[in-house]
mmCIF file of C-alpha atoms in Angstrom:
data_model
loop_
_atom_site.group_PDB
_atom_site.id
_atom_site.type_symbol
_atom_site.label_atom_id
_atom_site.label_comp_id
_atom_site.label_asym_id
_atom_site.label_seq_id
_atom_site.Cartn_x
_atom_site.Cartn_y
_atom_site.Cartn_z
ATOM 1 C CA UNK A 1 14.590 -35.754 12.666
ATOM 2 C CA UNK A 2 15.241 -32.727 10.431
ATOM 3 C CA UNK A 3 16.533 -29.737 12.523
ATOM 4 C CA UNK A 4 16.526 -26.333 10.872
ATOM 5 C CA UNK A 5 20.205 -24.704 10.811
ATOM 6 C CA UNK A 6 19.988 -21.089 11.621
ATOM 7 C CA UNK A 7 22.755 -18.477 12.331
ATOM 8 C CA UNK A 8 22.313 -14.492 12.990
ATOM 9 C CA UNK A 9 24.312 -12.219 10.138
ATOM 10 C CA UNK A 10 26.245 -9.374 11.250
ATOM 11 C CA UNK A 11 25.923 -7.145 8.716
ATOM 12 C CA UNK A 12 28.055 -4.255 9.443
ATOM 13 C CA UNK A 13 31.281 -7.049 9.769
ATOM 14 C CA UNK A 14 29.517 -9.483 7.426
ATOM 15 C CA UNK A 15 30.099 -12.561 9.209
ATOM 16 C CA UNK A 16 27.607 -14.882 10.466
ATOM 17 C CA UNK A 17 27.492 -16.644 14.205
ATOM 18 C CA UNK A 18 27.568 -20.160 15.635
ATOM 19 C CA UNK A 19 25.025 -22.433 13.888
ATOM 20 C CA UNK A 20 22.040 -23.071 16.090
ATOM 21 C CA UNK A 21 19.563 -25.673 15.112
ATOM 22 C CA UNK A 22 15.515 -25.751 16.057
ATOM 23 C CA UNK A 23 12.778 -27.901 15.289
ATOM 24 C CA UNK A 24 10.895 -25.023 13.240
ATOM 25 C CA UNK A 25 11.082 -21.135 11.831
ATOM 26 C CA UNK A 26 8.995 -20.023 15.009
ATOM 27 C CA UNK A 27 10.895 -21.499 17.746
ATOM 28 C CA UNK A 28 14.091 -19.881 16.391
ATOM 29 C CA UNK A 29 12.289 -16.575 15.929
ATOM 30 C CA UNK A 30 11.452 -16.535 19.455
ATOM 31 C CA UNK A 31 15.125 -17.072 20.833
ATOM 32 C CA UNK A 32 16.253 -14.665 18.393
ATOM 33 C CA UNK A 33 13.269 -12.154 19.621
ATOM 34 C CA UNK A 34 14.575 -13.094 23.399
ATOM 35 C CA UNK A 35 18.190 -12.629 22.403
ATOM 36 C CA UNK A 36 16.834 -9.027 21.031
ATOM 37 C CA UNK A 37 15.135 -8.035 23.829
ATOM 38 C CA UNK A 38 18.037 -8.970 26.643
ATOM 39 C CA UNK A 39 19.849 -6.106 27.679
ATOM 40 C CA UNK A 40 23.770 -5.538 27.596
ATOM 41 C CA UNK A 41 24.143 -8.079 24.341
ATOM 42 C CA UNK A 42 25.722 -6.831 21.004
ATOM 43 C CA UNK A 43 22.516 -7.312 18.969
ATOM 44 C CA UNK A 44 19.978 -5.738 21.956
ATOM 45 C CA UNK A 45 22.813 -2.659 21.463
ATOM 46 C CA UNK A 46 22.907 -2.606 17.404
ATOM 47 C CA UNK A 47 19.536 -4.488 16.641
ATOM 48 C CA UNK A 48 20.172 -2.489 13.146
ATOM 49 C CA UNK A 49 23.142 -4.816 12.747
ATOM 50 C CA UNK A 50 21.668 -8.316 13.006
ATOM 51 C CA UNK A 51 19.569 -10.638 10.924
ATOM 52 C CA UNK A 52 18.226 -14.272 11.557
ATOM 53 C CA UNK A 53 19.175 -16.469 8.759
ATOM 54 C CA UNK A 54 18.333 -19.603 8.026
ATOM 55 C CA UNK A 55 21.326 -21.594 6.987
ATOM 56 C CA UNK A 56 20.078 -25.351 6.281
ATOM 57 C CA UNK A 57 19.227 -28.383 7.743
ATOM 58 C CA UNK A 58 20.335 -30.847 9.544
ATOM 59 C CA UNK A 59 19.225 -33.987 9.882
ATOM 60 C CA UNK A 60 20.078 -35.413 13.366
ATOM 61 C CA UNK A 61 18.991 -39.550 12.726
ATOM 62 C CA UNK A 62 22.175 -39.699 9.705
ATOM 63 C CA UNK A 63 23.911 -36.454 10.396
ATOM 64 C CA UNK A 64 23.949 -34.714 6.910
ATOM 65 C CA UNK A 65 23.688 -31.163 6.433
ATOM 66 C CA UNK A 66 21.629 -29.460 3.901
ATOM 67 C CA UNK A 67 23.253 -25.592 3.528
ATOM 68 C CA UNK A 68 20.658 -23.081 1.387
ATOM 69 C CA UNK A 69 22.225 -20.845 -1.282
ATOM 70 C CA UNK A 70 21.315 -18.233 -0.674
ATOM 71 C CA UNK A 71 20.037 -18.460 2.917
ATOM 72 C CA UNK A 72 16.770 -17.343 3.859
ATOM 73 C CA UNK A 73 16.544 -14.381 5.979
ATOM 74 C CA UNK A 74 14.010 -13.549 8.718
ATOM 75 C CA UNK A 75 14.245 -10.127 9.196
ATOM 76 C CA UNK A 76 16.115 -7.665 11.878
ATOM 77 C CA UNK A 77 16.802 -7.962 15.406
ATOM 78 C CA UNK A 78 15.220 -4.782 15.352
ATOM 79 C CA UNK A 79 12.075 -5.352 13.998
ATOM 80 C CA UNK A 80 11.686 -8.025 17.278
ATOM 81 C CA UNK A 81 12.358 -5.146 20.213
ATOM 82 C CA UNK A 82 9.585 -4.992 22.373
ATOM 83 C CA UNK A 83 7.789 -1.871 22.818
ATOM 84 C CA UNK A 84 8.854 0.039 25.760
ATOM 85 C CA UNK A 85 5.700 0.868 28.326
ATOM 86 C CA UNK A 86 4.097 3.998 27.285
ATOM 87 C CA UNK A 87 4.711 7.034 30.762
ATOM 88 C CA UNK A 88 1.261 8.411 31.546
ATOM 89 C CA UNK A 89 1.295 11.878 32.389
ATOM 90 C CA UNK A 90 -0.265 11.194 35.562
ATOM 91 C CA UNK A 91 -0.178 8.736 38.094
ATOM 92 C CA UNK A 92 -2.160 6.616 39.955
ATOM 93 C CA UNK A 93 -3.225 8.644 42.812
ATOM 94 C CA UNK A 94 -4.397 11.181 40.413
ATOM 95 C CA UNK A 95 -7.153 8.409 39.028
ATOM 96 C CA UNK A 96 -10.639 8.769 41.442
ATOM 97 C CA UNK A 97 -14.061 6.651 40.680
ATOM 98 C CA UNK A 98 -12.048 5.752 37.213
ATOM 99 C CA UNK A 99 -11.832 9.175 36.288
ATOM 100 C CA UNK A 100 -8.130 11.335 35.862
ATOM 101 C CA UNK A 101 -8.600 14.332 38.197
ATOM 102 C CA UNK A 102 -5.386 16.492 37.184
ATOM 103 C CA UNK A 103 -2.835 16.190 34.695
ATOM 104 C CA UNK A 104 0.516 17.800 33.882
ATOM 105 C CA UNK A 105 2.016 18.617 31.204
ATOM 106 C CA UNK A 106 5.652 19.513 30.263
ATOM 107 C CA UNK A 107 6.190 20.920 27.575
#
């Protein structure tokens, strides 16, 4: 089975990482969304700094490796960060029959 070769560019060093193979560009967009989003990791710090690329691929049944010149790029770690939830100037207990009853507002 073809396996597409991906990797994730640092740009700032201009390196790129460990070779990590998936069956298709979605699958490998979503581990590189959840590698993104986890906190405490060098590309959830700098999400600036990273880029998926794809490399090649590989072909698992005879082992041969295709590489792409140039590879492809799928866009920034950053452009994957999920939203943070929005803070509501009020709260819950301030909500009656659907309705906000009193708000604050610092300003």
């Amino acid at each position: 089975m073809m396996m597409d070769a991906y990797s994730v560019f640092d740009i700032k060093a201009g390196l790129y990482g460990p070779i990590v193979l998936f069956p298709n560009t979605l699958s490998a967009i979503r581990w590189f969304g959840d590698v993104a989003n986890e906190k405490g990791n060098a590309v959830n710090r700098h999400p600036s700094d990273y880029m998926l690329m794809q490399v090649g691929q590989f072909d698992d049944n005879t082992g041969e490796m295709v590489s792409f010149t140039p590879p492809k790029s799928y866009g920034l770690a950053s452009t994957l960060i999920e939203a943070k939830p929005m803070e509501l100037p009020f709260s819950m207990k301030d909500v009656k029959n659907g309705v906000v009853e009193k708000v604050e507002v610092n300003q």
